[in-house]
Amino acid sequence: MATIGLKNLRHSYMPKPLAPEDYALKEIDLEWQDGGAYALLGPSGCGKSTLLNIISGLVTPSEGRIEFDGHDVTALPPDQRNIAQVFQFPVIYDTMTVYDNLAFPLRNRGVGKAEIDARVREITAMLELDDMLTRRASGLPPDAKQKISMGRGLVRNDVNVIMFDEPLTVIDPHLKWKLRSKLKELHHKVRATMIYVTHDQTEALTFADQVVVMDDGVIVQIGTPVDLFERPAHTFVGHFIGSPGMNVIPCQIENGRAVVDGVPVATENAPGEKSGRMEVGVRPEFVTLAAEGIPARIIRVADTGRHRIVETELSGVKVHAVIGEGASIPEGSAHLAFDPARTRVYADGWLVGGSH
Ligand code: ADP
Ligand code: MG
């Protein structure tokens, strides 16, 4: 096991990158603690796989370095980094049995027969593959193959980190939640550092203690699932996480206060002297329909059974409110009020007063 440090990392797939948009990874500084359960969450194309491949050594970064326990490993090939990487699609030996697929990485490293047997049986039991140990992998359904692929990553106990790159893509929806909780359980048992890559917020939030949120080649926030929900460091995080996501509403700053459509809005953070694109962020859970507030037009109401999601519009901006089953919803127009403790000002996307 090891602590993994990424220092001033940048990567471009172009031979002569010039502008920031030429970089798939713009500037990454990050420390993954030994034994942690991390998720790397971001939309497709934001650079997640590039970052994993740099950690495992499949890709050499254009700039910066990678350290394991403080030792520079940037120039080391993948097989000398002791990393297990599980890909989106199964990587297994079709002609081997399930048992041999898992035993193979251990035999390769000269592990003794008894220890191999114990490890293989432990991991296959956890993944519920133990009733098919003697079957050839080729005849198995895709989700069983992917479980074998995951098992091959989990079976080694000499690895610095186990990385999963969108591993549940080929898994049936009804098995997804099961495997997801399995992985969490496995992390508790195996205690290896795990990095789980996904574009799915539910997968990230249920698996990880710490979630690293990426957008467009940069890390926008690192935090616990609660941090990301309660105090988004960037409007992207607020919008990406939550269902529906955080409302992001353009505002003016007048006399040190946020003003939306001429109505002053009390916020948890002071807008200060910031200039740039100013916005107010508030999650739908903290928006109420009140007697006074910002005038808005009600567009539609969706009943989820537990609460209603009211979609409103003010000056061309959609604002959602989550309203309890008991409360009444006026027809046509309403006034919106925001909980001041949960309403924040953002400048150019970043939380004013945050660490950025
Ligand atoms: P993610 O895994 O988050 O979907 P990737 O790391 O695969 O994102 O891709 C990040 C960016 O780098 C994307 O714009 C993608 O098109 C580009 N990219 C990825 N791999 C290559 C490659 N081998 N050659 C050129 N561009 C690539
Ligand atoms: Mg990817």
PDB file of C-alpha atoms in Angstrom, residues 74-332:
ATOM      1  CA  THR A  74       6.946   8.773 -13.218  1.00  0.00           C
ATOM      2  CA  ALA A  75       9.416   6.825 -15.357  1.00  0.00           C
ATOM      3  CA  LEU A  76       8.484   3.346 -14.080  1.00  0.00           C
ATOM      4  CA  PRO A  77       6.628   1.011 -16.467  1.00  0.00           C
ATOM      5  CA  PRO A  78       3.175  -0.306 -15.376  1.00  0.00           C
ATOM      6  CA  ASP A  79       4.413  -3.746 -14.292  1.00  0.00           C
ATOM      7  CA  GLN A  80       6.770  -2.187 -11.756  1.00  0.00           C
ATOM      8  CA  ARG A  81       4.125  -0.042 -10.099  1.00  0.00           C
ATOM      9  CA  ASN A  82       2.138  -2.804  -8.389  1.00  0.00           C
ATOM     10  CA  ILE A  83      -1.189  -1.452  -9.436  1.00  0.00           C
ATOM     11  CA  ALA A  84      -4.321  -3.384 -10.253  1.00  0.00           C
ATOM     12  CA  GLN A  85      -6.537  -1.756 -12.847  1.00  0.00           C
ATOM     13  CA  VAL A  86     -10.024  -2.970 -13.693  1.00  0.00           C
ATOM     14  CA  PHE A  87     -11.334  -1.641 -16.980  1.00  0.00           C
ATOM     15  CA  GLN A  88     -14.792  -0.849 -18.306  1.00  0.00           C
ATOM     16  CA  PHE A  89     -14.935  -4.138 -20.200  1.00  0.00           C
ATOM     17  CA  PRO A  90     -13.771  -7.518 -18.872  1.00  0.00           C
ATOM     18  CA  VAL A  91     -10.101  -8.365 -19.345  1.00  0.00           C
ATOM     19  CA  ILE A  92      -9.893 -12.088 -18.673  1.00  0.00           C
ATOM     20  CA  TYR A  93      -8.539 -15.300 -20.165  1.00  0.00           C
ATOM     21  CA  ASP A  94     -11.511 -16.858 -21.936  1.00  0.00           C
ATOM     22  CA  THR A  95      -9.994 -20.336 -22.174  1.00  0.00           C
ATOM     23  CA  MET A  96      -9.116 -20.555 -18.477  1.00  0.00           C
ATOM     24  CA  THR A  97     -11.465 -21.546 -15.676  1.00  0.00           C
ATOM     25  CA  VAL A  98     -12.752 -18.929 -13.276  1.00  0.00           C
ATOM     26  CA  TYR A  99     -10.374 -20.281 -10.640  1.00  0.00           C
ATOM     27  CA  ASP A 100      -7.321 -20.067 -12.889  1.00  0.00           C
ATOM     28  CA  ASN A 101      -8.206 -16.555 -14.011  1.00  0.00           C
ATOM     29  CA  LEU A 102      -7.892 -15.393 -10.422  1.00  0.00           C
ATOM     30  CA  ALA A 103      -4.963 -17.630  -9.539  1.00  0.00           C
ATOM     31  CA  PHE A 104      -2.950 -16.501 -12.556  1.00  0.00           C
ATOM     32  CA  PRO A 105      -1.813 -13.084 -11.264  1.00  0.00           C
ATOM     33  CA  LEU A 106      -0.679 -14.765  -8.031  1.00  0.00           C
ATOM     34  CA  ARG A 107       1.139 -17.682  -9.713  1.00  0.00           C
ATOM     35  CA  ASN A 108       2.897 -15.103 -11.852  1.00  0.00           C
ATOM     36  CA  ARG A 109       4.307 -13.532  -8.725  1.00  0.00           C
ATOM     37  CA  GLY A 110       5.420 -16.836  -7.237  1.00  0.00           C
ATOM     38  CA  VAL A 111       2.840 -16.963  -4.440  1.00  0.00           C
ATOM     39  CA  GLY A 112       2.600 -20.406  -2.756  1.00  0.00           C
ATOM     40  CA  LYS A 113      -0.142 -22.836  -3.703  1.00  0.00           C
ATOM     41  CA  ALA A 114      -1.924 -22.844  -0.343  1.00  0.00           C
ATOM     42  CA  GLU A 115      -1.989 -19.056  -0.164  1.00  0.00           C
ATOM     43  CA  ILE A 116      -3.271 -18.835  -3.742  1.00  0.00           C
ATOM     44  CA  ASP A 117      -6.069 -21.232  -2.917  1.00  0.00           C
ATOM     45  CA  ALA A 118      -7.064 -19.302   0.192  1.00  0.00           C
ATOM     46  CA  ARG A 119      -7.043 -15.929  -1.605  1.00  0.00           C
ATOM     47  CA  VAL A 120      -8.954 -17.169  -4.639  1.00  0.00           C
ATOM     48  CA  ARG A 121     -11.629 -18.778  -2.482  1.00  0.00           C
ATOM     49  CA  GLU A 122     -11.968 -15.708  -0.273  1.00  0.00           C
ATOM     50  CA  ILE A 123     -12.394 -13.284  -3.190  1.00  0.00           C
ATOM     51  CA  THR A 124     -14.644 -15.524  -5.276  1.00  0.00           C
ATOM     52  CA  ALA A 125     -16.877 -16.083  -2.258  1.00  0.00           C
ATOM     53  CA  MET A 126     -17.197 -12.331  -1.770  1.00  0.00           C
ATOM     54  CA  LEU A 127     -18.028 -11.827  -5.449  1.00  0.00           C
ATOM     55  CA  GLU A 128     -20.388 -14.818  -5.457  1.00  0.00           C
ATOM     56  CA  LEU A 129     -18.404 -16.614  -8.118  1.00  0.00           C
ATOM     57  CA  ASP A 130     -17.689 -19.611  -5.896  1.00  0.00           C
ATOM     58  CA  ASP A 131     -20.239 -21.900  -7.531  1.00  0.00           C
ATOM     59  CA  MET A 132     -18.548 -21.586 -10.934  1.00  0.00           C
ATOM     60  CA  LEU A 133     -14.870 -21.977 -10.081  1.00  0.00           C
ATOM     61  CA  THR A 134     -14.275 -24.890 -12.439  1.00  0.00           C
ATOM     62  CA  ARG A 135     -16.164 -23.398 -15.371  1.00  0.00           C
ATOM     63  CA  ARG A 136     -14.431 -21.908 -18.345  1.00  0.00           C
ATOM     64  CA  ALA A 137     -14.781 -18.135 -18.526  1.00  0.00           C
ATOM     65  CA  SER A 138     -15.745 -18.153 -22.207  1.00  0.00           C
ATOM     66  CA  GLY A 139     -19.283 -19.470 -21.649  1.00  0.00           C
ATOM     67  CA  LEU A 140     -20.227 -17.070 -18.878  1.00  0.00           C
ATOM     68  CA  PRO A 141     -22.536 -14.046 -19.131  1.00  0.00           C
ATOM     69  CA  PRO A 142     -20.999 -10.533 -19.297  1.00  0.00           C
ATOM     70  CA  ASP A 143     -21.598  -9.665 -15.644  1.00  0.00           C
ATOM     71  CA  ALA A 144     -19.877 -12.848 -14.455  1.00  0.00           C
ATOM     72  CA  LYS A 145     -16.932 -12.029 -16.720  1.00  0.00           C
ATOM     73  CA  GLN A 146     -16.734  -8.550 -15.272  1.00  0.00           C
ATOM     74  CA  LYS A 147     -16.812  -9.996 -11.761  1.00  0.00           C
ATOM     75  CA  ILE A 148     -13.855 -12.197 -12.743  1.00  0.00           C
ATOM     76  CA  SER A 149     -12.091  -9.088 -14.013  1.00  0.00           C
ATOM     77  CA  MET A 150     -12.733  -7.362 -10.704  1.00  0.00           C
ATOM     78  CA  GLY A 151     -11.614 -10.457  -8.813  1.00  0.00           C
ATOM     79  CA  ARG A 152      -8.320 -10.462 -10.710  1.00  0.00           C
ATOM     80  CA  GLY A 153      -7.736  -6.954  -9.431  1.00  0.00           C
ATOM     81  CA  LEU A 154      -8.788  -7.692  -5.881  1.00  0.00           C
ATOM     82  CA  VAL A 155      -6.967 -11.000  -5.409  1.00  0.00           C
ATOM     83  CA  ARG A 156      -3.456  -9.564  -5.179  1.00  0.00           C
ATOM     84  CA  ASN A 157      -2.334  -8.292  -1.820  1.00  0.00           C
ATOM     85  CA  ASP A 158       0.892  -6.670  -2.992  1.00  0.00           C
ATOM     86  CA  VAL A 159      -0.760  -3.780  -4.802  1.00  0.00           C
ATOM     87  CA  ASN A 160      -0.349  -0.088  -4.057  1.00  0.00           C
ATOM     88  CA  VAL A 161      -3.807   0.705  -5.289  1.00  0.00           C
ATOM     89  CA  ILE A 162      -6.751  -0.936  -7.019  1.00  0.00           C
ATOM     90  CA  MET A 163      -8.336   1.248  -9.677  1.00  0.00           C
ATOM     91  CA  PHE A 164     -11.748   0.630 -11.234  1.00  0.00           C
ATOM     92  CA  ASP A 165     -12.543   2.497 -14.443  1.00  0.00           C
ATOM     93  CA  GLU A 166     -16.356   2.555 -14.803  1.00  0.00           C
ATOM     94  CA  PRO A 167     -16.474  -1.172 -13.966  1.00  0.00           C
ATOM     95  CA  LEU A 168     -20.248  -1.522 -13.840  1.00  0.00           C
ATOM     96  CA  THR A 169     -20.905  -0.383 -17.414  1.00  0.00           C
ATOM     97  CA  VAL A 170     -21.603  -3.925 -18.651  1.00  0.00           C
ATOM     98  CA  ILE A 171     -23.491  -4.990 -15.539  1.00  0.00           C
ATOM     99  CA  ASP A 172     -27.287  -5.352 -15.600  1.00  0.00           C
ATOM    100  CA  PRO A 173     -29.027  -2.474 -13.776  1.00  0.00           C
ATOM    101  CA  HIS A 174     -30.524  -4.784 -11.143  1.00  0.00           C
ATOM    102  CA  LEU A 175     -27.086  -6.205 -10.309  1.00  0.00           C
ATOM    103  CA  LYS A 176     -25.397  -2.823 -10.188  1.00  0.00           C
ATOM    104  CA  TRP A 177     -26.527  -1.826  -6.723  1.00  0.00           C
ATOM    105  CA  LYS A 178     -25.516  -5.228  -5.417  1.00  0.00           C
ATOM    106  CA  LEU A 179     -21.993  -5.107  -6.828  1.00  0.00           C
ATOM    107  CA  ARG A 180     -21.630  -1.544  -5.670  1.00  0.00           C
ATOM    108  CA  SER A 181     -22.310  -2.464  -2.070  1.00  0.00           C
ATOM    109  CA  LYS A 182     -20.070  -5.516  -2.508  1.00  0.00           C
ATOM    110  CA  LEU A 183     -17.194  -3.269  -3.470  1.00  0.00           C
ATOM    111  CA  LYS A 184     -17.714  -1.143  -0.404  1.00  0.00           C
ATOM    112  CA  GLU A 185     -17.656  -4.284   1.729  1.00  0.00           C
ATOM    113  CA  LEU A 186     -14.527  -5.472  -0.080  1.00  0.00           C
ATOM    114  CA  HIS A 187     -12.811  -2.208   0.667  1.00  0.00           C
ATOM    115  CA  HIS A 188     -13.425  -2.771   4.361  1.00  0.00           C
ATOM    116  CA  LYS A 189     -11.974  -6.284   4.150  1.00  0.00           C
ATOM    117  CA  VAL A 190      -9.097  -5.745   1.715  1.00  0.00           C
ATOM    118  CA  ARG A 191      -8.127  -2.305   3.074  1.00  0.00           C
ATOM    119  CA  ALA A 192      -6.316  -1.376  -0.123  1.00  0.00           C
ATOM    120  CA  THR A 193      -6.426   2.129  -1.513  1.00  0.00           C
ATOM    121  CA  MET A 194      -9.220   2.072  -4.066  1.00  0.00           C
ATOM    122  CA  ILE A 195      -9.976   4.589  -6.766  1.00  0.00           C
ATOM    123  CA  TYR A 196     -13.353   4.138  -8.374  1.00  0.00           C
ATOM    124  CA  VAL A 197     -13.988   6.079 -11.567  1.00  0.00           C
ATOM    125  CA  THR A 198     -17.516   6.874 -12.642  1.00  0.00           C
ATOM    126  CA  HIS A 199     -19.733   9.486 -14.266  1.00  0.00           C
ATOM    127  CA  ASP A 200     -22.615   8.346 -12.050  1.00  0.00           C
ATOM    128  CA  GLN A 201     -23.122  10.352  -8.854  1.00  0.00           C
ATOM    129  CA  THR A 202     -24.971   7.529  -7.085  1.00  0.00           C
ATOM    130  CA  GLU A 203     -22.101   5.112  -7.669  1.00  0.00           C
ATOM    131  CA  ALA A 204     -19.567   7.668  -6.477  1.00  0.00           C
ATOM    132  CA  LEU A 205     -21.478   8.766  -3.405  1.00  0.00           C
ATOM    133  CA  THR A 206     -22.313   5.253  -2.216  1.00  0.00           C
ATOM    134  CA  PHE A 207     -18.811   3.864  -2.693  1.00  0.00           C
ATOM    135  CA  ALA A 208     -16.453   6.587  -1.594  1.00  0.00           C
ATOM    136  CA  ASP A 209     -15.414   8.259   1.648  1.00  0.00           C
ATOM    137  CA  GLN A 210     -13.827  10.984  -0.444  1.00  0.00           C
ATOM    138  CA  VAL A 211     -15.065  12.044  -3.854  1.00  0.00           C
ATOM    139  CA  VAL A 212     -12.806  13.857  -6.301  1.00  0.00           C
ATOM    140  CA  VAL A 213     -14.974  15.792  -8.745  1.00  0.00           C
ATOM    141  CA  MET A 214     -13.454  16.608 -12.125  1.00  0.00           C
ATOM    142  CA  ASP A 215     -14.635  18.830 -14.922  1.00  0.00           C
ATOM    143  CA  ASP A 216     -12.822  19.602 -18.138  1.00  0.00           C
ATOM    144  CA  GLY A 217      -9.367  18.463 -17.016  1.00  0.00           C
ATOM    145  CA  VAL A 218      -9.383  20.098 -13.588  1.00  0.00           C
ATOM    146  CA  ILE A 219     -10.362  19.005 -10.097  1.00  0.00           C
ATOM    147  CA  VAL A 220     -13.195  21.217  -8.914  1.00  0.00           C
ATOM    148  CA  GLN A 221     -13.691  19.763  -5.440  1.00  0.00           C
ATOM    149  CA  ILE A 222     -12.516  16.992  -3.148  1.00  0.00           C
ATOM    150  CA  GLY A 223     -14.802  16.144  -0.286  1.00  0.00           C
ATOM    151  CA  THR A 224     -17.105  13.745   1.480  1.00  0.00           C
ATOM    152  CA  PRO A 225     -20.504  13.132  -0.123  1.00  0.00           C
ATOM    153  CA  VAL A 226     -21.966  15.440   2.550  1.00  0.00           C
ATOM    154  CA  ASP A 227     -19.467  18.240   1.723  1.00  0.00           C
ATOM    155  CA  LEU A 228     -20.368  18.039  -1.937  1.00  0.00           C
ATOM    156  CA  PHE A 229     -24.042  18.273  -1.198  1.00  0.00           C
ATOM    157  CA  GLU A 230     -23.891  20.887   1.537  1.00  0.00           C
ATOM    158  CA  ARG A 231     -21.158  23.206   0.353  1.00  0.00           C
ATOM    159  CA  PRO A 232     -20.353  22.897  -3.348  1.00  0.00           C
ATOM    160  CA  ALA A 233     -17.047  24.641  -4.070  1.00  0.00           C
ATOM    161  CA  HIS A 234     -18.071  25.212  -7.670  1.00  0.00           C
ATOM    162  CA  THR A 235     -21.418  25.643  -9.407  1.00  0.00           C
ATOM    163  CA  PHE A 236     -20.490  22.614 -11.532  1.00  0.00           C
ATOM    164  CA  VAL A 237     -20.409  20.412  -8.406  1.00  0.00           C
ATOM    165  CA  GLY A 238     -23.703  21.844  -7.181  1.00  0.00           C
ATOM    166  CA  HIS A 239     -25.375  21.194 -10.482  1.00  0.00           C
ATOM    167  CA  PHE A 240     -23.786  17.807 -11.207  1.00  0.00           C
ATOM    168  CA  ILE A 241     -24.589  16.366  -7.784  1.00  0.00           C
ATOM    169  CA  GLY A 242     -28.174  16.237  -6.591  1.00  0.00           C
ATOM    170  CA  SER A 243     -31.401  15.478  -8.392  1.00  0.00           C
ATOM    171  CA  PRO A 244     -32.380  18.000  -9.522  1.00  0.00           C
ATOM    172  CA  GLY A 245     -29.045  19.758  -9.040  1.00  0.00           C
ATOM    173  CA  MET A 246     -28.370  23.080  -7.338  1.00  0.00           C
ATOM    174  CA  ASN A 247     -30.104  26.122  -8.855  1.00  0.00           C
ATOM    175  CA  VAL A 248     -27.578  28.584 -10.285  1.00  0.00           C
ATOM    176  CA  ILE A 249     -29.074  32.042 -10.757  1.00  0.00           C
ATOM    177  CA  PRO A 250     -27.287  35.121 -12.145  1.00  0.00           C
ATOM    178  CA  CYS A 251     -27.184  38.012  -9.671  1.00  0.00           C
ATOM    179  CA  GLN A 252     -25.886  41.530  -9.174  1.00  0.00           C
ATOM    180  CA  ILE A 253     -23.881  42.670  -6.191  1.00  0.00           C
ATOM    181  CA  GLU A 254     -25.211  45.886  -4.699  1.00  0.00           C
ATOM    182  CA  ASN A 255     -23.879  47.347  -1.457  1.00  0.00           C
ATOM    183  CA  GLY A 256     -22.195  44.046  -0.633  1.00  0.00           C
ATOM    184  CA  ARG A 257     -25.365  41.986  -1.086  1.00  0.00           C
ATOM    185  CA  ALA A 258     -26.593  39.657  -3.782  1.00  0.00           C
ATOM    186  CA  VAL A 259     -29.618  40.915  -5.704  1.00  0.00           C
ATOM    187  CA  VAL A 260     -31.739  38.742  -7.993  1.00  0.00           C
ATOM    188  CA  ASP A 261     -34.261  40.498 -10.229  1.00  0.00           C
ATOM    189  CA  GLY A 262     -34.142  43.555  -7.984  1.00  0.00           C
ATOM    190  CA  VAL A 263     -34.790  41.533  -4.825  1.00  0.00           C
ATOM    191  CA  PRO A 264     -31.976  41.345  -2.210  1.00  0.00           C
ATOM    192  CA  VAL A 265     -31.042  37.765  -1.321  1.00  0.00           C
ATOM    193  CA  ALA A 266     -29.400  36.923   2.009  1.00  0.00           C
ATOM    194  CA  THR A 267     -26.468  34.537   1.593  1.00  0.00           C
ATOM    195  CA  GLU A 268     -24.284  32.436   3.878  1.00  0.00           C
ATOM    196  CA  ASN A 269     -21.061  33.824   2.425  1.00  0.00           C
ATOM    197  CA  ALA A 270     -20.403  37.528   1.895  1.00  0.00           C
ATOM    198  CA  PRO A 271     -20.082  38.483  -1.787  1.00  0.00           C
ATOM    199  CA  GLY A 272     -17.152  40.763  -0.866  1.00  0.00           C
ATOM    200  CA  GLU A 273     -15.433  42.716  -3.597  1.00  0.00           C
ATOM    201  CA  LYS A 274     -15.515  39.919  -6.175  1.00  0.00           C
ATOM    202  CA  SER A 275     -16.231  40.775  -9.755  1.00  0.00           C
ATOM    203  CA  GLY A 276     -16.829  38.588 -12.785  1.00  0.00           C
ATOM    204  CA  ARG A 277     -19.790  36.342 -13.513  1.00  0.00           C
ATOM    205  CA  MET A 278     -21.759  36.511 -10.261  1.00  0.00           C
ATOM    206  CA  GLU A 279     -24.305  33.833  -9.384  1.00  0.00           C
ATOM    207  CA  VAL A 280     -26.342  32.657  -6.450  1.00  0.00           C
ATOM    208  CA  GLY A 281     -26.470  28.916  -5.784  1.00  0.00           C
ATOM    209  CA  VAL A 282     -29.228  27.249  -3.779  1.00  0.00           C
ATOM    210  CA  ARG A 283     -30.386  23.640  -3.814  1.00  0.00           C
ATOM    211  CA  PRO A 284     -34.071  22.950  -4.625  1.00  0.00           C
ATOM    212  CA  GLU A 285     -34.461  21.489  -1.119  1.00  0.00           C
ATOM    213  CA  PHE A 286     -33.896  24.991   0.321  1.00  0.00           C
ATOM    214  CA  VAL A 287     -36.242  26.933  -1.943  1.00  0.00           C
ATOM    215  CA  THR A 288     -39.760  27.616  -0.695  1.00  0.00           C
ATOM    216  CA  LEU A 289     -42.832  29.202  -2.242  1.00  0.00           C
ATOM    217  CA  ALA A 290     -43.553  32.178   0.000  1.00  0.00           C
ATOM    218  CA  ALA A 291     -45.800  35.199   0.270  1.00  0.00           C
ATOM    219  CA  GLU A 292     -42.825  37.447  -0.462  1.00  0.00           C
ATOM    220  CA  GLY A 293     -39.637  36.918  -2.388  1.00  0.00           C
ATOM    221  CA  ILE A 294     -38.501  36.756  -5.980  1.00  0.00           C
ATOM    222  CA  PRO A 295     -41.405  36.639  -8.430  1.00  0.00           C
ATOM    223  CA  ALA A 296     -41.352  33.520 -10.611  1.00  0.00           C
ATOM    224  CA  ARG A 297     -43.583  31.749 -13.086  1.00  0.00           C
ATOM    225  CA  ILE A 298     -44.599  28.164 -12.345  1.00  0.00           C
ATOM    226  CA  ILE A 299     -43.983  25.969 -15.349  1.00  0.00           C
ATOM    227  CA  ARG A 300     -44.773  22.489 -14.095  1.00  0.00           C
ATOM    228  CA  VAL A 301     -45.068  20.326 -11.007  1.00  0.00           C
ATOM    229  CA  ALA A 302     -43.769  16.763 -10.857  1.00  0.00           C
ATOM    230  CA  ASP A 303     -44.948  14.512  -8.066  1.00  0.00           C
ATOM    231  CA  THR A 304     -42.324  11.968  -6.980  1.00  0.00           C
ATOM    232  CA  GLY A 305     -44.568  10.393  -4.345  1.00  0.00           C
ATOM    233  CA  ARG A 306     -42.466  11.662  -1.440  1.00  0.00           C
ATOM    234  CA  HIS A 307     -42.451  15.320  -2.468  1.00  0.00           C
ATOM    235  CA  ARG A 308     -43.148  17.521  -5.441  1.00  0.00           C
ATOM    236  CA  ILE A 309     -40.585  19.156  -7.674  1.00  0.00           C
ATOM    237  CA  VAL A 310     -41.809  22.532  -8.826  1.00  0.00           C
ATOM    238  CA  GLU A 311     -40.140  23.942 -11.911  1.00  0.00           C
ATOM    239  CA  THR A 312     -40.277  27.722 -12.066  1.00  0.00           C
ATOM    240  CA  GLU A 313     -38.773  30.380 -14.254  1.00  0.00           C
ATOM    241  CA  LEU A 314     -37.466  33.825 -13.463  1.00  0.00           C
ATOM    242  CA  SER A 315     -35.952  36.047 -16.165  1.00  0.00           C
ATOM    243  CA  GLY A 316     -35.234  33.088 -18.399  1.00  0.00           C
ATOM    244  CA  VAL A 317     -33.575  30.998 -15.668  1.00  0.00           C
ATOM    245  CA  LYS A 318     -35.121  27.717 -14.498  1.00  0.00           C
ATOM    246  CA  VAL A 319     -35.334  27.352 -10.728  1.00  0.00           C
ATOM    247  CA  HIS A 320     -36.480  24.149  -9.042  1.00  0.00           C
ATOM    248  CA  ALA A 321     -38.077  23.894  -5.629  1.00  0.00           C
ATOM    249  CA  VAL A 322     -38.700  20.712  -3.664  1.00  0.00           C
ATOM    250  CA  ILE A 323     -42.003  21.094  -1.867  1.00  0.00           C
ATOM    251  CA  GLY A 324     -43.479  18.752   0.743  1.00  0.00           C
ATOM    252  CA  GLU A 325     -46.669  16.820  -0.008  1.00  0.00           C
ATOM    253  CA  GLY A 326     -48.690  18.874   2.467  1.00  0.00           C
ATOM    254  CA  ALA A 327     -47.846  22.378   1.255  1.00  0.00           C
ATOM    255  CA  SER A 328     -50.056  24.149  -1.255  1.00  0.00           C
ATOM    256  CA  ILE A 329     -48.700  25.274  -4.624  1.00  0.00           C
ATOM    257  CA  PRO A 330     -50.223  28.361  -6.233  1.00  0.00           C
ATOM    258  CA  GLU A 331     -51.272  28.401  -9.901  1.00  0.00           C
ATOM    259  CA  GLY A 332     -49.288  30.319 -12.501  1.00  0.00           C
TER     260      GLY A 332
END
